[in-house]
PDB file of C-alpha atoms in Angstrom:
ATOM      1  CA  UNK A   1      -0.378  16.547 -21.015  1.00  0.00           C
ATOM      2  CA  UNK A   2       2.000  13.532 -19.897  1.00  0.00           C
ATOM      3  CA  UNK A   3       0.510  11.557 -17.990  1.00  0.00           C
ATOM      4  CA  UNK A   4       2.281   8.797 -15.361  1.00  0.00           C
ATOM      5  CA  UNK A   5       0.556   4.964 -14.126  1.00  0.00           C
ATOM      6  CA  UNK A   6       0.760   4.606 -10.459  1.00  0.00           C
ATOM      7  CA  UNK A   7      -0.149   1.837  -8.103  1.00  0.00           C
ATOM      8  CA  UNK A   8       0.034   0.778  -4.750  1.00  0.00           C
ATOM      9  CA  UNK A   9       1.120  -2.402  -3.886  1.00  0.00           C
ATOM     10  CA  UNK A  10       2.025  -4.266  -0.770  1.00  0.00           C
ATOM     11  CA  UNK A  11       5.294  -6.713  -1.234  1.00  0.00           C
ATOM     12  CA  UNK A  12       7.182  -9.429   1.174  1.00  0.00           C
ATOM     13  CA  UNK A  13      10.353  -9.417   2.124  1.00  0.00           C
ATOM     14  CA  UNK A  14      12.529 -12.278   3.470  1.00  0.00           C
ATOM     15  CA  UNK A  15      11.536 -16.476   2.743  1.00  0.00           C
ATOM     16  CA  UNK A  16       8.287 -16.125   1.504  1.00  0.00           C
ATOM     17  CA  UNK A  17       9.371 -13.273  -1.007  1.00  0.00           C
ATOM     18  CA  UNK A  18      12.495 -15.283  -2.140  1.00  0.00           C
ATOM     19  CA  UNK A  19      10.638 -18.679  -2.576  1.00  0.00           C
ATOM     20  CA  UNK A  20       7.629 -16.216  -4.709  1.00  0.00           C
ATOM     21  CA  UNK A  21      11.133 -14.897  -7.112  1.00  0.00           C
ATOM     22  CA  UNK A  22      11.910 -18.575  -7.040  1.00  0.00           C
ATOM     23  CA  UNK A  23       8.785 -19.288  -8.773  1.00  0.00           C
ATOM     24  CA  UNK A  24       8.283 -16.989 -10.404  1.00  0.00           C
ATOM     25  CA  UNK A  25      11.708 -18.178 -12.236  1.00  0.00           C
ATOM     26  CA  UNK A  26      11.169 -21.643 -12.170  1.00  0.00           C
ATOM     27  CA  UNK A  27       7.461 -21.381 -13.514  1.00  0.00           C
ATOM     28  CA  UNK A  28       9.164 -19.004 -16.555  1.00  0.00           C
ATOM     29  CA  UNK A  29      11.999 -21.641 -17.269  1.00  0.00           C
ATOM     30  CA  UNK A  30      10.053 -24.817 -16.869  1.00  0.00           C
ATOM     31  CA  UNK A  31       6.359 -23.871 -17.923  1.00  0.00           C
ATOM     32  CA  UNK A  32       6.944 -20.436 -19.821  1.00  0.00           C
ATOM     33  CA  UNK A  33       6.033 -17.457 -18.448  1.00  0.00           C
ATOM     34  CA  UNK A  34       2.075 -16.115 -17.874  1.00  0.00           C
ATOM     35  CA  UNK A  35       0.518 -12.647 -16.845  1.00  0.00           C
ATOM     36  CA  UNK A  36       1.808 -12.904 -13.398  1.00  0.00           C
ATOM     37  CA  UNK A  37       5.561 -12.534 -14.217  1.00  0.00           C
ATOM     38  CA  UNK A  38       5.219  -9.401 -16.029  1.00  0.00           C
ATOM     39  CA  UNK A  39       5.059  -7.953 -12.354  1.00  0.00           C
ATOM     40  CA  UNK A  40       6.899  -7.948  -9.545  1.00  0.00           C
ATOM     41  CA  UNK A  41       5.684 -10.211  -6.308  1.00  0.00           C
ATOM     42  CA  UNK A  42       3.070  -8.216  -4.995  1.00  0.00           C
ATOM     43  CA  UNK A  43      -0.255  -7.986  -3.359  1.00  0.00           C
ATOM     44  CA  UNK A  44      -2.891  -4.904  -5.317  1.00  0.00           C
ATOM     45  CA  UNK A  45      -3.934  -2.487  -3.190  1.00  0.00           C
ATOM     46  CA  UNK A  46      -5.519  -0.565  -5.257  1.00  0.00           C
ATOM     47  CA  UNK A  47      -5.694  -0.236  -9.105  1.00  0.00           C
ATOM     48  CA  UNK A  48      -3.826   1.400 -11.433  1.00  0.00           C
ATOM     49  CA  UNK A  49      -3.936   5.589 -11.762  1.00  0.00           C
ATOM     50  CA  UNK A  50      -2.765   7.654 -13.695  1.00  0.00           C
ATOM     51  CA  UNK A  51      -1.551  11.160 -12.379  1.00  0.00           C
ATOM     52  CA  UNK A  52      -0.064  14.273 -14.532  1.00  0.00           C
ATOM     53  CA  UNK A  53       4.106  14.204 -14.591  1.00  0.00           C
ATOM     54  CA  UNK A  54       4.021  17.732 -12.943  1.00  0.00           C
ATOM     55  CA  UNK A  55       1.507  16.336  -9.653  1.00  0.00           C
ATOM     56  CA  UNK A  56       3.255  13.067  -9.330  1.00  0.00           C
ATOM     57  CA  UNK A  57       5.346  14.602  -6.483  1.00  0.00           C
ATOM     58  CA  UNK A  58       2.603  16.087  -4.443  1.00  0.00           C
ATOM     59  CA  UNK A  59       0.115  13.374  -5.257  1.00  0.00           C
ATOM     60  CA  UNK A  60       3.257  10.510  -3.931  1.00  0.00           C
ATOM     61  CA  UNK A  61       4.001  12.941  -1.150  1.00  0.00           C
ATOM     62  CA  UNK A  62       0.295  13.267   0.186  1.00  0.00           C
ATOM     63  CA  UNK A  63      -0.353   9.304  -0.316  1.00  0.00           C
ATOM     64  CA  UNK A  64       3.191   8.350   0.977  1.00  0.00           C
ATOM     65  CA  UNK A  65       2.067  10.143   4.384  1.00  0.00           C
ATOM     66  CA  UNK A  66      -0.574   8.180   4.422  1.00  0.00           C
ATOM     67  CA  UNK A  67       0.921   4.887   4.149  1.00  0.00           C
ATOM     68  CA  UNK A  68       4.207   5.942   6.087  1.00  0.00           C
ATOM     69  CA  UNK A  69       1.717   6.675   9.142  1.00  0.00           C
ATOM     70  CA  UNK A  70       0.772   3.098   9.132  1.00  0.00           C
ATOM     71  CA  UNK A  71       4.113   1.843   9.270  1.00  0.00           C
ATOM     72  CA  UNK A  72       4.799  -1.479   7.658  1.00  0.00           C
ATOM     73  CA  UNK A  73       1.611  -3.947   8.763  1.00  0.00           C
ATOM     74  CA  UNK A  74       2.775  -6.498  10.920  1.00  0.00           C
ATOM     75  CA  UNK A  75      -0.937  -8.445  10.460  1.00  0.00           C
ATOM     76  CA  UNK A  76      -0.453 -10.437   7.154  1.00  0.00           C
ATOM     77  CA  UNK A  77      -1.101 -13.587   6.920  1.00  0.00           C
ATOM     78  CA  UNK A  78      -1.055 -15.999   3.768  1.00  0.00           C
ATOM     79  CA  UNK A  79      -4.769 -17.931   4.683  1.00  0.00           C
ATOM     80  CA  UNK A  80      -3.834 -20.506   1.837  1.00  0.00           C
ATOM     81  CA  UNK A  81      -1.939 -21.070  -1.085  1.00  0.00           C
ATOM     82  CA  UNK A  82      -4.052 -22.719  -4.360  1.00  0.00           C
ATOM     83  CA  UNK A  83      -5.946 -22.180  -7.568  1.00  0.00           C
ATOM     84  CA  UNK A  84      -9.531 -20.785  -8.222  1.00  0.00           C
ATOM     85  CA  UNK A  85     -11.224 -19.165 -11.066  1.00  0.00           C
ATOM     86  CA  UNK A  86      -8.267 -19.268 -13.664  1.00  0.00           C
ATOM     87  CA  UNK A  87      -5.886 -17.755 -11.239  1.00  0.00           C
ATOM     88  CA  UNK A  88      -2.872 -19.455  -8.944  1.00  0.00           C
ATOM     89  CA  UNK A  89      -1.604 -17.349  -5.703  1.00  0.00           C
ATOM     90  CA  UNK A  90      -1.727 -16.703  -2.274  1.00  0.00           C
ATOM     91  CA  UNK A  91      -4.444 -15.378  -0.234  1.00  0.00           C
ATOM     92  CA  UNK A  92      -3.685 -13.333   2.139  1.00  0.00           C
ATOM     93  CA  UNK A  93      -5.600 -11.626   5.363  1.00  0.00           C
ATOM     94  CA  UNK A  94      -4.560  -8.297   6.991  1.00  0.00           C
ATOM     95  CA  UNK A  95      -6.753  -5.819   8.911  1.00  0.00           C
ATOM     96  CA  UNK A  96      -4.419  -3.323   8.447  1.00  0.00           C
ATOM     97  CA  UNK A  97      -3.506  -3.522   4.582  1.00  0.00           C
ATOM     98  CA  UNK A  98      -7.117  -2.757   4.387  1.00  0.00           C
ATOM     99  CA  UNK A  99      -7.244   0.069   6.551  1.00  0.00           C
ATOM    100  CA  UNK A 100      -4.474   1.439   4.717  1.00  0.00           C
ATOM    101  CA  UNK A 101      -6.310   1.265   1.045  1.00  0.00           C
ATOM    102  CA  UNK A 102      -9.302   3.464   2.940  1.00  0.00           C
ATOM    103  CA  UNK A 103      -7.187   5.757   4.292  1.00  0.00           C
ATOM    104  CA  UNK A 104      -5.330   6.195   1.071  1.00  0.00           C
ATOM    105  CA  UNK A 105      -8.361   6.018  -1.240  1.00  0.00           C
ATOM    106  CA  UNK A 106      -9.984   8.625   1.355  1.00  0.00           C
ATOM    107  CA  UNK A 107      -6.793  10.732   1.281  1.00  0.00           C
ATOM    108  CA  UNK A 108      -6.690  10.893  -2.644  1.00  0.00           C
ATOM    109  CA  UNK A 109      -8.222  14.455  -4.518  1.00  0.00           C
ATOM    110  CA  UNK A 110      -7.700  13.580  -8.234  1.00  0.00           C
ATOM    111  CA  UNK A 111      -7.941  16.411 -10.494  1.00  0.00           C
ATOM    112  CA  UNK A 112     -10.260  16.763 -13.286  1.00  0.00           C
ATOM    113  CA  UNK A 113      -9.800  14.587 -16.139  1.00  0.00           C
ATOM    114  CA  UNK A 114      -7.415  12.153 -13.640  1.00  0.00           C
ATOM    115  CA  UNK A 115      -8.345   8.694 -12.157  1.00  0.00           C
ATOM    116  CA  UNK A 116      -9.937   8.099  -9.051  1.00  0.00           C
ATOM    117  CA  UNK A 117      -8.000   5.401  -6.874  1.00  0.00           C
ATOM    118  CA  UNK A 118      -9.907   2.179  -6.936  1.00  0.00           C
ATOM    119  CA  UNK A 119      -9.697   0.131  -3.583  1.00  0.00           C
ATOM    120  CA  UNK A 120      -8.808  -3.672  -4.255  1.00  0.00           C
ATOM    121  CA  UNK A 121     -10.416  -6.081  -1.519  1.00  0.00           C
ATOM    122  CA  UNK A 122      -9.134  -9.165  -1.985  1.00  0.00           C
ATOM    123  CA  UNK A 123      -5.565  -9.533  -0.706  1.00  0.00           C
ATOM    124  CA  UNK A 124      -3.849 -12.136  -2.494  1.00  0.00           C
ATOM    125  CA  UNK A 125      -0.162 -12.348  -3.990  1.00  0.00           C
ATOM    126  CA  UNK A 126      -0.935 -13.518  -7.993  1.00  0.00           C
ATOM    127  CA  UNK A 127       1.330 -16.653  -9.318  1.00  0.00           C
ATOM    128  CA  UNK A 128       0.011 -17.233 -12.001  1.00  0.00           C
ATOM    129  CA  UNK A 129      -2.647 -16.253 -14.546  1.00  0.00           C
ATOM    130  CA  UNK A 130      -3.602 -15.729 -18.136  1.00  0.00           C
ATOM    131  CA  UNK A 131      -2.673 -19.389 -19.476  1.00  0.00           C
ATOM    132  CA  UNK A 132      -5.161 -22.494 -20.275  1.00  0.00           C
ATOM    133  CA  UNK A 133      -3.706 -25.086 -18.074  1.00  0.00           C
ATOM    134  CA  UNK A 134      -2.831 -23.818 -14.728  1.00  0.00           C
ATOM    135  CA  UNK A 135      -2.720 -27.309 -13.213  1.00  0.00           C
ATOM    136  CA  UNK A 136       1.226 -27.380 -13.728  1.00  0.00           C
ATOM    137  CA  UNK A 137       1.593 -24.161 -12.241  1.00  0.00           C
ATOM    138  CA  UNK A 138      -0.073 -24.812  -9.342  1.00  0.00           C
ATOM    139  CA  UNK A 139       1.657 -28.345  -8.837  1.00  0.00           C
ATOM    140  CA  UNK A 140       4.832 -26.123  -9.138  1.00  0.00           C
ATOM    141  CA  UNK A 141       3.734 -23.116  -6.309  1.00  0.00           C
ATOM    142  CA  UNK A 142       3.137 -26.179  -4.124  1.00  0.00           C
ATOM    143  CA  UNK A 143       6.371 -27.723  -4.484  1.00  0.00           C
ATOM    144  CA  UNK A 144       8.258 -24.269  -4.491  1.00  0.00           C
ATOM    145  CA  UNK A 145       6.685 -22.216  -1.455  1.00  0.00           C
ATOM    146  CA  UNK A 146       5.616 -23.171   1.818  1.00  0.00           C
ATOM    147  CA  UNK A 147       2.928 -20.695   2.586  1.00  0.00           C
ATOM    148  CA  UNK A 148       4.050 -20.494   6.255  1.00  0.00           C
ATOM    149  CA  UNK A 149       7.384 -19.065   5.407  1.00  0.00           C
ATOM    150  CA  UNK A 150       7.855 -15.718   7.126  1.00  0.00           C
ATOM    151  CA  UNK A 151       7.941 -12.132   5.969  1.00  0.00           C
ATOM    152  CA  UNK A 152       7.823  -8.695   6.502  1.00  0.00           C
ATOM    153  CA  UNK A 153       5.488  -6.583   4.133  1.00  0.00           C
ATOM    154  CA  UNK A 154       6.164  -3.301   2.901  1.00  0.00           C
ATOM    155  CA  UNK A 155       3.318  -1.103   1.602  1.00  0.00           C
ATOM    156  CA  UNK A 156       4.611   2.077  -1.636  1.00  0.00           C
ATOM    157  CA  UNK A 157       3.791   3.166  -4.776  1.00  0.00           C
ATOM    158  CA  UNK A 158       5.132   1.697  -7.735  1.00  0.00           C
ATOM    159  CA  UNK A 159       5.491   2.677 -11.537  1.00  0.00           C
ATOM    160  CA  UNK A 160       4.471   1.092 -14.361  1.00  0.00           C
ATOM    161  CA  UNK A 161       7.022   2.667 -17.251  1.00  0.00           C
ATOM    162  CA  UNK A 162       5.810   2.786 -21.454  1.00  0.00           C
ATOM    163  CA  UNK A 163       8.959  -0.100 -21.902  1.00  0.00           C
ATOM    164  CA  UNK A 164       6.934  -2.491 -19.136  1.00  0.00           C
ATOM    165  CA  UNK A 165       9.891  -1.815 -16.535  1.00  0.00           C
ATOM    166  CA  UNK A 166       8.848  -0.925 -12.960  1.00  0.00           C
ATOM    167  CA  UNK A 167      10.781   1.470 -10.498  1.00  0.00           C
ATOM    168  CA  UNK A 168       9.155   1.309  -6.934  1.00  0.00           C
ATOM    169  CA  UNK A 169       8.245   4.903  -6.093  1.00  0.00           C
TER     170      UNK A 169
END
């Protein structure tokens, strides 16, 4: 059976999401690349699942009605931008990002053999991650984004593709 890797993911749009692509690139070119940049901008909503090619279309369809009755949250916030426990990003708070992982990890009826969804709690947008030093790369985030920039978040599935591409679902 074929099998497909899902995941939910909440993403800005507008300043804050151009100055995160702007880091994202600079950090690459100036500091070389870590974890974080094999991704695109994001905030985990929950972790990654894997559904069978011919359920991917009900299983998006029954989720995606979920997160389309939210509508996109209008209740993020970035709390702070910094560095803890090997890890460089933006924290975020949003009542409604986490209403939408219950609902959605509520909603979800995996079938035998397939992944339960597996809510994520802590709402932060990942910079960088997965090298030694992250000192540089969190001198960098500072001088790149300003974490009052605005945004608008949208909430969808996205998939994670054998070649390490991504197409938003």
């Amino acid at each position: 059976m074929s099998e497909r890797e899902l995941i939910l993911y909440a993403w800005p749009m507008g300043p804050l999401a151009d100055a995160a692509q702007r880091y994202f690139d600079e950090a690459t070119d100036r500091l070389g690349p870590t974890i974080a940049q094999s991704y695109p901008v994001h905030c985990t909503l929950t972790g990654f699942f894997r559904r069978a090619d011919h359920r991917v279309g009900e299983v998006l369809a029954a989720l995606g009605s979920a997160v389309d009755a939210f509508g996109e949250p209008d209740d993020v916030a970035v709390e702070r931008l910094g560095a803890r426990d090997g890890w460089v990003g933006l924290e975020l708070r949003s009542r409604q990002l986490l209403e939408i992982i219950e609902t959605v990890t509520t909603t979800d009826r995996p079938e035998h053999g397939e992944d339960a969804l597996r809510p994520k709690d802590w709402l932060h947008v990942s910079l960088a991650y997965g090298v030694a030093d992250l000192q540089p790369y969190e001198a960098l985030a500072h001088e790149i984004i300003d974490p009052s920039l605005p945004a608008t978040w949208c909430v969808g599935f996205w998939e994670r593709l054998p070649d390490g591409n991504w197409i938003r679902r």
